Coordinates of C-alpha atoms in Angstrom, one line a residue:
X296 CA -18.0 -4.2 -72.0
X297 CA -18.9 -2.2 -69.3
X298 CA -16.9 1.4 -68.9
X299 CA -15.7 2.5 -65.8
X300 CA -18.2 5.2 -64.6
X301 CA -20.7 1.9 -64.6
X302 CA -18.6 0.1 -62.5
X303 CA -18.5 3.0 -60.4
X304 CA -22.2 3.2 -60.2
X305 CA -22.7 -0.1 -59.1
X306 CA -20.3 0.3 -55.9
X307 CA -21.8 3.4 -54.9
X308 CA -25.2 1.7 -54.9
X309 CA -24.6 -2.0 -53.6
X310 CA -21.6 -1.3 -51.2
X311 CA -21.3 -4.4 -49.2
X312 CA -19.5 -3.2 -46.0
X313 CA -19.2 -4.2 -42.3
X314 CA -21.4 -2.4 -39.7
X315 CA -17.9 -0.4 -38.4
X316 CA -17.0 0.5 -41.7
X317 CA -20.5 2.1 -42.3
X318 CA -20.3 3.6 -38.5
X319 CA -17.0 5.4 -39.5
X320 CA -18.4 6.4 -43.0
X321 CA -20.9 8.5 -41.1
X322 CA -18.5 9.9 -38.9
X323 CA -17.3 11.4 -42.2
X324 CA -20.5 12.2 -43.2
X325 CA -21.2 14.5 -40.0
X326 CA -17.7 16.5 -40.1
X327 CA -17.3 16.6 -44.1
X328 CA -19.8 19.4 -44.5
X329 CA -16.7 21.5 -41.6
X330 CA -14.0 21.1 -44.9
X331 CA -15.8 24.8 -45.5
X332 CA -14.5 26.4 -42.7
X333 CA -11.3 25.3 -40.4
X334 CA -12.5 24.7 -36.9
X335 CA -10.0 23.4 -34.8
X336 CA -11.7 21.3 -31.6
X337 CA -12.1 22.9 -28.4
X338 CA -11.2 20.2 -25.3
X339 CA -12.4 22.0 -22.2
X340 CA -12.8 20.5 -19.0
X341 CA -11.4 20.8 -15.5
X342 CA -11.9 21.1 -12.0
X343 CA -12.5 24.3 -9.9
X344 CA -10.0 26.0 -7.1
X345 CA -11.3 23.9 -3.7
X346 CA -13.6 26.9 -2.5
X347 CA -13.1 27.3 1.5
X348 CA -10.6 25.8 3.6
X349 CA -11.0 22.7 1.6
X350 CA -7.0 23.1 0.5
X351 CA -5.8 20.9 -2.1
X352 CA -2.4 19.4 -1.2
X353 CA 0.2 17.9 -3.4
X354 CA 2.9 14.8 -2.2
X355 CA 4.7 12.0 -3.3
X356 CA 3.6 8.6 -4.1
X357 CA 6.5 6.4 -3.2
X358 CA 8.4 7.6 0.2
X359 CA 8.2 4.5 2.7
X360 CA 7.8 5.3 5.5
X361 CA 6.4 9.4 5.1
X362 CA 4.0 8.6 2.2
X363 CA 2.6 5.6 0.8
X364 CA -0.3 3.3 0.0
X365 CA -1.3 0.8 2.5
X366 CA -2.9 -3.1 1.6
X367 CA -6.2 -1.3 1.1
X368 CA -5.1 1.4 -0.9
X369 CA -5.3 3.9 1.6
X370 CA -2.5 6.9 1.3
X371 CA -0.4 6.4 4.7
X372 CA 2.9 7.6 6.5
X373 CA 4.2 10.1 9.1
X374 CA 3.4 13.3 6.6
X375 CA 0.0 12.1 5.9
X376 CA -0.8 11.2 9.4
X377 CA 0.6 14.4 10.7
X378 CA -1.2 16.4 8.1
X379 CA -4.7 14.2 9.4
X380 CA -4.1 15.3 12.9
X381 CA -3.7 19.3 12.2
X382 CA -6.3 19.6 9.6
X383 CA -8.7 18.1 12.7
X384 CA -6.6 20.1 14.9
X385 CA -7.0 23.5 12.9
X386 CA -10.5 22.6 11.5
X387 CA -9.7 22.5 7.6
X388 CA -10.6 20.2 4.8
X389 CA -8.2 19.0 2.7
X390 CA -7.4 16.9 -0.3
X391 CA -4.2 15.1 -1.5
X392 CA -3.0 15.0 -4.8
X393 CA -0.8 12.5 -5.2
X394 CA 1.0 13.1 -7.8
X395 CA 5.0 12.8 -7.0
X396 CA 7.9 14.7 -5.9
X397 CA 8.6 16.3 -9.2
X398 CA 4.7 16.7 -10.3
X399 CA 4.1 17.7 -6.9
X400 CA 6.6 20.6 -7.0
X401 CA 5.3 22.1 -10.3
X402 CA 1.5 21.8 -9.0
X403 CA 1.8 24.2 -5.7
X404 CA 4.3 26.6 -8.2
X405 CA 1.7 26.0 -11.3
X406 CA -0.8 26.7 -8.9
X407 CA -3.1 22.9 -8.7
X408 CA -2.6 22.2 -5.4
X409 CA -2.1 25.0 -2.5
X410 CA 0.3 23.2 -0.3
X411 CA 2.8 20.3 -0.6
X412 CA 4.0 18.0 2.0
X413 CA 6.4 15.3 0.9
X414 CA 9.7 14.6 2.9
X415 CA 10.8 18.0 1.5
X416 CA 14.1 19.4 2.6
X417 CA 14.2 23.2 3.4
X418 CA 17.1 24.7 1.8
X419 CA 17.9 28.3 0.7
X420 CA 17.6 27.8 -2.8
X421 CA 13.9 26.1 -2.3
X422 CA 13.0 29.2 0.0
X423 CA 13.8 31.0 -3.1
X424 CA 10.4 29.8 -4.7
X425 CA 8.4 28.4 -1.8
X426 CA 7.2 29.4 1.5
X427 CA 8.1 26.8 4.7
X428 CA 6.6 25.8 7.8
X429 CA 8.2 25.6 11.2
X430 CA 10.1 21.9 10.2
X431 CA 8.7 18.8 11.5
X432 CA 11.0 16.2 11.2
X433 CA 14.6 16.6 11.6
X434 CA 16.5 14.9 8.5
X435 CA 20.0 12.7 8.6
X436 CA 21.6 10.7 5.5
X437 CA 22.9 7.0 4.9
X438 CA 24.2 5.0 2.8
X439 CA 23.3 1.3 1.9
X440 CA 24.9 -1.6 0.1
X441 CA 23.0 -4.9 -0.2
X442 CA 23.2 -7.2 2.3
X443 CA 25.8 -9.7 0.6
X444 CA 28.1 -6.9 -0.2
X445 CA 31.1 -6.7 1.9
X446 CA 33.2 -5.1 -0.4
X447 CA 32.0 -1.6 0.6
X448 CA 31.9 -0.5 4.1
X449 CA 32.7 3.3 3.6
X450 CA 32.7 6.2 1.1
X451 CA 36.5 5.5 -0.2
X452 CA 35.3 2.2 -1.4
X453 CA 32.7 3.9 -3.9
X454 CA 36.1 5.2 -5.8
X455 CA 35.3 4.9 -9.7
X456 CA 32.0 3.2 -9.0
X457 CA 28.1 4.9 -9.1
X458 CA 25.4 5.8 -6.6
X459 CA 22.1 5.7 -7.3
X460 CA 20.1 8.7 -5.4
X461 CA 16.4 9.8 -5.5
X462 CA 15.5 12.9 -6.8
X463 CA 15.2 15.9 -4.6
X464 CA 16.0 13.9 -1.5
X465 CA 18.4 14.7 1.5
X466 CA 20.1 11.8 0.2
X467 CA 20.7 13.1 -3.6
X468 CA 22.2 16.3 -1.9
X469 CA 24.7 14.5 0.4
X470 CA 25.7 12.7 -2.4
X471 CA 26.5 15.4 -4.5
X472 CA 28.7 17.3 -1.9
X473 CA 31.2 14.4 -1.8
X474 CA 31.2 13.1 -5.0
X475 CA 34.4 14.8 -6.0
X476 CA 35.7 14.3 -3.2
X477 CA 35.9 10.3 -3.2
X478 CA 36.0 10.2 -6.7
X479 CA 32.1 8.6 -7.1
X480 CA 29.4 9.5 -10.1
X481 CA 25.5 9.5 -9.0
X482 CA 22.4 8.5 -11.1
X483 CA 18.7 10.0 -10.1
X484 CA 15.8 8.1 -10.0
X485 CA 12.3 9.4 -9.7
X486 CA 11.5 6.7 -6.8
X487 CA 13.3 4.9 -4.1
X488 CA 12.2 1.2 -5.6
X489 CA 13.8 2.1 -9.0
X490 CA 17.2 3.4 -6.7
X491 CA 17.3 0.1 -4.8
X492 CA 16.6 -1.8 -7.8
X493 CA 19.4 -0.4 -9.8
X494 CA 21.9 -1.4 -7.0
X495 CA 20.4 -5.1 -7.2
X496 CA 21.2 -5.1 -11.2
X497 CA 24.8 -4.7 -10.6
X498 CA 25.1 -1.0 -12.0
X499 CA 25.6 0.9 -9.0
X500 CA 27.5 0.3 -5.9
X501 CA 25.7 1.5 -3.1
X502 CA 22.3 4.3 -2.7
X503 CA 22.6 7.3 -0.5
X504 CA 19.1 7.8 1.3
X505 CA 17.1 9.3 4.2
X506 CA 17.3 7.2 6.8
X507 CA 14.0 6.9 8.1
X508 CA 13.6 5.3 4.6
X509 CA 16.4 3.3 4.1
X510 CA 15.7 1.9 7.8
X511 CA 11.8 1.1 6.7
X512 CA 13.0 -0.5 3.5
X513 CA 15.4 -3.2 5.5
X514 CA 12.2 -3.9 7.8
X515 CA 10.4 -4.5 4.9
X516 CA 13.1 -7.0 3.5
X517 CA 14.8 -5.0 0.4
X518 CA 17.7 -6.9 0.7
X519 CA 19.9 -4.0 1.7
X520 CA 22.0 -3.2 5.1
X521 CA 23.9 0.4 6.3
X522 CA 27.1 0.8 6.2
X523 CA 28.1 4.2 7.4
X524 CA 26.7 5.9 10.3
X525 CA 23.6 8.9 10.1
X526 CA 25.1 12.2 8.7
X527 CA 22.8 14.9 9.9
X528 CA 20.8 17.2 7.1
X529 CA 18.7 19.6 6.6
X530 CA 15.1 19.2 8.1
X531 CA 11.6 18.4 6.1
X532 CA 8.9 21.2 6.0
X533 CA 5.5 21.7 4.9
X534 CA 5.7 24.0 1.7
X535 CA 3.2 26.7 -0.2
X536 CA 4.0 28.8 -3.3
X537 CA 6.3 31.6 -2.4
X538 CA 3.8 35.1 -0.8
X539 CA 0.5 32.7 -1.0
X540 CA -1.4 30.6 1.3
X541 CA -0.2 32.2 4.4
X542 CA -3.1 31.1 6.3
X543 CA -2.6 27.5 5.7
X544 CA 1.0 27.9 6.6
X545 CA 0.0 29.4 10.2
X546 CA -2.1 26.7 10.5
X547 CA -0.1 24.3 9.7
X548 CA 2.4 25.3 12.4
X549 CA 0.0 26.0 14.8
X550 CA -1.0 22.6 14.8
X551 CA 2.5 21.1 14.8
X552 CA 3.0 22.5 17.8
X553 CA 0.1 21.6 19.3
X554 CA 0.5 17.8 18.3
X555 CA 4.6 17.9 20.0
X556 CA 3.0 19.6 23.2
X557 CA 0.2 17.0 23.6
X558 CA 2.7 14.0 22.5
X559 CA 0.6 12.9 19.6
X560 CA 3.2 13.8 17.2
X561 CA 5.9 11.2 19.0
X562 CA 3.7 8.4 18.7
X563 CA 3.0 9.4 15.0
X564 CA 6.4 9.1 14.7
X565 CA 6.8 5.6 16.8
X566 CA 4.3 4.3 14.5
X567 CA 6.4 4.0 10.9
X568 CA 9.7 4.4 12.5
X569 CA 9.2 1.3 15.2
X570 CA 7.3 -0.6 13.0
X571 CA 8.3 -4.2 13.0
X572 CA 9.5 -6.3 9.6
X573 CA 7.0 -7.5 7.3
X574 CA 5.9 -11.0 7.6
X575 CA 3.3 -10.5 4.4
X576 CA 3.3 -13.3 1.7
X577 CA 5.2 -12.1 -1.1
X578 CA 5.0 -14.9 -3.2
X579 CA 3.6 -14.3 -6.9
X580 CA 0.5 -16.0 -5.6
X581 CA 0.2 -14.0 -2.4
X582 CA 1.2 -10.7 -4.2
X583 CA -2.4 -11.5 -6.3
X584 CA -3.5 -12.1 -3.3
X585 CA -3.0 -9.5 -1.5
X586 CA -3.2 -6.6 -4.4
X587 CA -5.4 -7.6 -7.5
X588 CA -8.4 -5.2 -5.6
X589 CA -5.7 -2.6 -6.4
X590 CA -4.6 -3.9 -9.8
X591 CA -8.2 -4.0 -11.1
X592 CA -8.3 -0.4 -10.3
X593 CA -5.6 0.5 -11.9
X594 CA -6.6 -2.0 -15.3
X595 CA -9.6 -0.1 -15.4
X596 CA -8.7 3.2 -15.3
X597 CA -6.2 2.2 -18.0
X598 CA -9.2 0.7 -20.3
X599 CA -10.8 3.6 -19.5
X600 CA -8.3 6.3 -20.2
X601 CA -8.0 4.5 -23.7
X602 CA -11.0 3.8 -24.6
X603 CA -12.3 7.6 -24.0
X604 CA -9.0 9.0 -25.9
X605 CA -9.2 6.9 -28.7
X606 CA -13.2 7.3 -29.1
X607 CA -12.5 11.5 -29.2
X608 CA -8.8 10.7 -31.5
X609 CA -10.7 9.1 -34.1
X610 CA -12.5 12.2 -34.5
X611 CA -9.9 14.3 -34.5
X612 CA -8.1 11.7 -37.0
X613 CA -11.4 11.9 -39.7
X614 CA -11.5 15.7 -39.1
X615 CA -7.6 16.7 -39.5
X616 CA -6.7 13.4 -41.8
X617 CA -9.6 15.1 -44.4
X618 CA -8.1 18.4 -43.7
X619 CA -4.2 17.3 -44.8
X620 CA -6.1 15.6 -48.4
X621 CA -8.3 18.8 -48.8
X622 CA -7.8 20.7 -52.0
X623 CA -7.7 23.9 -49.4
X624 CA -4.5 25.5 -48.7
X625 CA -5.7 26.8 -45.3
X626 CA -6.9 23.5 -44.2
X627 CA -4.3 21.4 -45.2
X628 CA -1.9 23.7 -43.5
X629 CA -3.9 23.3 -40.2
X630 CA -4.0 19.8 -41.0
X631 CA -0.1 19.4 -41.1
X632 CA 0.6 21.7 -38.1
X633 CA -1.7 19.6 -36.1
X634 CA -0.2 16.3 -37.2
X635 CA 3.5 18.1 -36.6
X636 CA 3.0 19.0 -33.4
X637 CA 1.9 16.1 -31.6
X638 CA 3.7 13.9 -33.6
X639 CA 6.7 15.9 -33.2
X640 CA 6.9 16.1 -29.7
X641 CA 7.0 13.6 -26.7
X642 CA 4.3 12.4 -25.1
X643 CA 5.5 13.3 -21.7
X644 CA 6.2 17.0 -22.2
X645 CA 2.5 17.6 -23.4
X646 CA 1.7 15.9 -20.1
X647 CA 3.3 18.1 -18.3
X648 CA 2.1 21.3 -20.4
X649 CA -1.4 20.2 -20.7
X650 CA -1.5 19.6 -17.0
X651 CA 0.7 22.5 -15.1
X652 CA 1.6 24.7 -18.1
X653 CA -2.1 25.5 -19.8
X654 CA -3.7 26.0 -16.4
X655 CA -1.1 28.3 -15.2
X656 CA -0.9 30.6 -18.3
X657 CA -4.5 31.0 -17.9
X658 CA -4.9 30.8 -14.0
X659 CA -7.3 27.9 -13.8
X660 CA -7.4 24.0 -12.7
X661 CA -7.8 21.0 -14.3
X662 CA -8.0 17.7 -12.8
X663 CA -5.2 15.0 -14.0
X664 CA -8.2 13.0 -15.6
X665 CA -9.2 15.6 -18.0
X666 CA -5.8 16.4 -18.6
X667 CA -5.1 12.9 -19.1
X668 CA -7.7 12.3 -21.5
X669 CA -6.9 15.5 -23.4
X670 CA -2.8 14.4 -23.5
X671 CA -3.9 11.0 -24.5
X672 CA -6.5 12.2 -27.6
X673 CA -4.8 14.7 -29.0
X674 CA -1.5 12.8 -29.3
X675 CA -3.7 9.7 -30.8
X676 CA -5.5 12.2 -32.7
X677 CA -2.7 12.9 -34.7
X678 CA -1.4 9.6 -35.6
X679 CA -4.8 8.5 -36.4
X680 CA -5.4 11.8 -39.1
X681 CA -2.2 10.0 -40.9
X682 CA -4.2 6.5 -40.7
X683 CA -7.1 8.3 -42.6
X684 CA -4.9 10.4 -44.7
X685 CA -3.0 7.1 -46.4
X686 CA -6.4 5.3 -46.2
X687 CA -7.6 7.7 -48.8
X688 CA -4.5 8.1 -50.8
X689 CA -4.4 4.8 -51.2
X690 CA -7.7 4.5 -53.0
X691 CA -7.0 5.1 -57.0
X692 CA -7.5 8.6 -58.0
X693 CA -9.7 7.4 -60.8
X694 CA -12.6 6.5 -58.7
X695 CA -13.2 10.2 -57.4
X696 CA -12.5 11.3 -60.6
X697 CA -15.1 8.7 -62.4
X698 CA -17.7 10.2 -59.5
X699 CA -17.1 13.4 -60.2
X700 CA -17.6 12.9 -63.8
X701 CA -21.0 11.5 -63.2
X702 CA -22.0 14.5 -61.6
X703 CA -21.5 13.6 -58.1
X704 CA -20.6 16.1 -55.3
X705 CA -17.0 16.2 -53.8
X706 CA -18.2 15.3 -50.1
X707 CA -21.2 12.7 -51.6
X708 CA -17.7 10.7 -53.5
X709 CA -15.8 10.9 -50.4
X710 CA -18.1 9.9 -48.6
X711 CA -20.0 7.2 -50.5
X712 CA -17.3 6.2 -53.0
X713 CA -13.5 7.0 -51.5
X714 CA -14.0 6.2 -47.6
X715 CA -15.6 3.0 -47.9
X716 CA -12.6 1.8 -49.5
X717 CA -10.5 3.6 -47.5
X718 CA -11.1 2.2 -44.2
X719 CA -10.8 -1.1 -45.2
X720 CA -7.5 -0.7 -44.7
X721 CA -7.8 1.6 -41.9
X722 CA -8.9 -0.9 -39.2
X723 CA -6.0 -2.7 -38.6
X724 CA -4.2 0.3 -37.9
X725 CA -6.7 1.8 -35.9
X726 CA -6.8 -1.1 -34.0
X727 CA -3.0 -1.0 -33.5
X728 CA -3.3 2.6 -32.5
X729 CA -5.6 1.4 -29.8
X730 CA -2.9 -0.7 -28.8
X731 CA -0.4 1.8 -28.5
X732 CA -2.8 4.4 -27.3
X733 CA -3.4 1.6 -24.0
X734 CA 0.4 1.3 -23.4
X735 CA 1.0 5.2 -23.5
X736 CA -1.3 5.6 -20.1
X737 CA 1.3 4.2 -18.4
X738 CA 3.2 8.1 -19.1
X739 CA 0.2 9.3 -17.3
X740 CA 1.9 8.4 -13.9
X741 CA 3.8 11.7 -14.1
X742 CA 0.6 13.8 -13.5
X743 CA -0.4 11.1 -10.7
X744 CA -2.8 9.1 -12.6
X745 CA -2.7 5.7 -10.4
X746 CA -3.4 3.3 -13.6
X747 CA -2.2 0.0 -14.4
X748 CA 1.5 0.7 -14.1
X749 CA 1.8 3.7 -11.3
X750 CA -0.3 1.1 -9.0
X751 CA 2.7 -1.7 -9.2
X752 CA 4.9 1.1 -8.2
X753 CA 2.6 2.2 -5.3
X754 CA 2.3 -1.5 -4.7
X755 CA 6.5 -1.6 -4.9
X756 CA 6.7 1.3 -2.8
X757 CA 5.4 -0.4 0.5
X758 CA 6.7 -4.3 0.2
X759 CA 9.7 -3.8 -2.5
X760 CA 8.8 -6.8 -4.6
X761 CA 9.6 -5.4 -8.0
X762 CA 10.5 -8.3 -9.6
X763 CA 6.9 -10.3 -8.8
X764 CA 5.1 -7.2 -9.3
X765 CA 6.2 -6.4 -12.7
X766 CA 6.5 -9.6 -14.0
X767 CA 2.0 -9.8 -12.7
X768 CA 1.8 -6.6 -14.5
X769 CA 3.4 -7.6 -17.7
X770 CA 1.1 -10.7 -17.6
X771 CA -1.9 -8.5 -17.3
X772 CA -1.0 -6.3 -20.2
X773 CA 0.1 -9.0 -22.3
X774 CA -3.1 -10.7 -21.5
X775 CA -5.1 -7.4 -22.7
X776 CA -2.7 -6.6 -25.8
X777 CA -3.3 -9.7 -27.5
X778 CA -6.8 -9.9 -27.1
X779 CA -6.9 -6.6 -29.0
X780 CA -4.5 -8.3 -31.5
X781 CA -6.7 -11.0 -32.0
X782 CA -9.3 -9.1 -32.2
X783 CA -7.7 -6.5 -35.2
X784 CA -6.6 -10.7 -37.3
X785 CA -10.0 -11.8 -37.0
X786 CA -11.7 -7.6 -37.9
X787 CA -9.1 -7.7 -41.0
X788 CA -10.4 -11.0 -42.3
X789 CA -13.8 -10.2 -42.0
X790 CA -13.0 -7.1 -44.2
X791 CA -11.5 -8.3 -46.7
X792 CA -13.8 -11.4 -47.7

């Protein structure tokens, strides 16, 4: 009979394991040797301050007809138009940011972008924080009801019923200031297709909007109609952080006037606000059409994000999941407060504090890419150091302790004898994690990263076909989610022949 340090000896020296298993055994064998000391990974990365006149300016992503993507995927609109015409007026360079009305406000006050332009309303409590130009477009509110609705034709009939409103709009404001007054509720949503959309589902009444973009939505065919006549609001200006960037600011209005006194600015304006209905095809097959150029960017940039995060999160995952099964107090303590705080908190708010609040603390910039990838890995880091940590709990005590008996070195049985074992049941987590990792880019829209899922609502934005669109893009991810599925049955089988 054999004992059970022999059959220990013979898996040490004839282990029979796939070519990833051996890959991540290595992994192991490169950051075991680090249990001696706790050195926590240093992400860095980043963009510099746009030296110059080359300003870097922030705006939102889906405001028919004053920002939005074009059939090409060119960023159009009154404010970007008018911004082309007096950065060639004023001789600057310039780049836009687009990122969202929200994002966009934090990254001129966080300091990422030095200006903002974005159908923004100049009112006394936003002069509190930000610096405005001379206004360039005179504001007025509406409110819309779909076309087939003729229950509602003015604000008594929204009496115990909800509005849907965008968020930091003209609209949302005039909304607010009679709410009580006829008795109605509102709901914000972060774009105008979501508003609309809500009203189509039944679950609110009518939307209160800007009507420049309420008027552009009905050309486009969004199925809605006005009901009330224009209220007149406040008017749109061109925004810096509050005591900085005065020289773009006098640049910026210095051109303006320029552009009214030669007439340029009026047919700027004649050129979204006359514009004629859509005659596009926006069947499913001519939506492909006509925006998979744009999809396929945004599907790779999603592979992309995730394959980068998860290639950096597994090793974080070997380096913390050893840490939270080290014998070490210290490092199983930095282990665990690793693991707690990214699994403890959403996604979304280390977006945000990755991307505005790190570079702000410490007065630098960093490009929504890196910030991205640096979200995206620590966040799959974390879940992945658990993956490790049960792979190697579940491997019986006894075999380190039969390795150890024969001699053999703590990191030599870990990594020879405990991890080969270990990851065999690893993989088809890992592969899930992948999985999950892929479908968390979409979260990366907040920080204006255009992948798979912020480019159908760019693409909703200018033709308002969110039912098509989203039913394309669950089709693509569906299509890429299984593969990987497929992928982790046949990787499990292999593994455990």
């Amino acid at each position: 009979m054999h004992s059970r340090s022999d059959r220990l000896l013979r898996h040490v020296r004839r282990p029979r394991v796939p070519a990833v298993i051996a890959a991540l055994t290595l992994l192991v064998t490169l950051v075991a040797p680090g249990l001696a000391g706790a050195q926590q990974p240093d992400p860095n990365g980043g963009q510099q301050p746009a030296p110059g006149n080359n300003y870097i300016i922030a705006t939102d992503i889906t405001f028919a007809p004053f920002e939005f993507q074009d059939e090409s995927g060119k960023l159009v609109g009154i404010d970007m138009d008018l911004l082309a015409a007096i950065a060639e007026d004023q001789g600057f360079d310039y780049t836009v940011n687009a990122v969202g009305f929200d994002a966009a406000l934090q990254a001129v006050t966080g300091g990422q972008a030095n200006g903002m332009i974005a159908g923004m309303s100049i009112t006394d409590a936003r002069k509190a924080t930000f610096d405005f130009s001379d206004p360039y477009f005179e504001s007025g509110v509406q409110m819309g009801v779909l076309e087939d609705d003729d229950s509602i034709t003015s604000y008594e009939d929204l009496r115990g019923k909800s509005v849907a409103v965008k968020n930091g709009t003209e609209g949302a404001t005039y909304a607010e200031s009679i709410k009580n007054q006829f008795g109605f509720t509102t709901k914000y949503f972060a774009d105008s297709s979501s508003m609309f959309d809500e009203v189509r589902t039944g679950n609110s009444a009518a939307v209160f909007e800007d009507y420049p973009v309420l008027a552009y939505g009905i050309k486009q065919g969004n199925g809605f109609k006005t009901v009330t006549d224009k209220v007149p609001g406040a008017s749109y200006g061109f925004a810096v952080a509050k005591g900085q960037n005065a020289q773009l600011l006098q640049q910026f209005n210095a051109g303006l006037a320029n552009l009214k006194a030669s007439g340029q600015y009026d047919e700027i304006l004649a050129r979204y606000l006359d514009t004629d209905a859509s005659t596009d095809d926006n069947s499913i097959l001519g939506l492909i059409k006509s925006t998979y150029p744009l999809l396929l960017e945004g599907l790779w940039l999603t592979i992309v994000l995730t394959v980068v995060s998860i290639a950096i999160a597994l090793m974080l995952g070997a380096i913390f999941g050893l840490f939270r099964v080290s014998t070490n107090i210290v490092l199983r303590g930095i282990g665990t407060t690793y693991v707690d705080v990214f699994r403890g908190t959403p996604l979304l708010v280390q977006a945000f504090f990755i991307y505005f609040g790190i570079p702000a603390a410490l007065d630098f910039q960093m490009s929504a890419f890196t910030a991205g990838i640096i979200t995206l890995s620590l966040n799959a880091g974390a879940y992945m150091a658990e993956i490790v940590r049960g792979g190697i709990l579940s491997v019986d005590k006894g075999q380190m302790e039969a390795s150890r008996s024969l001699g053999i070195s703590y990191l030599k049985s870990m990594q020879k004898v405990v991890m080969p074992q270990a990851v065999r049941t690893m993989i088809p987590s890992y592969i899930n994690q992948f999985v999950i990792t892929l479908k968390d880019t979409s979260i990366l829209s907040v920080i204006g990263l255009a992948e798979l899922t912020q480019t159908g609502r760019i693409i909703i934005a200018r033709n308002y076909q969110s039912f098509n669109m989203w039913l394309i893009i669950g089709v693509m991810y569906f299509i890429i989610i299984m593969a990987l599925t497929k992928l982790s049955n046949r990787l499990e089988k292999r593994i455990n022949r």
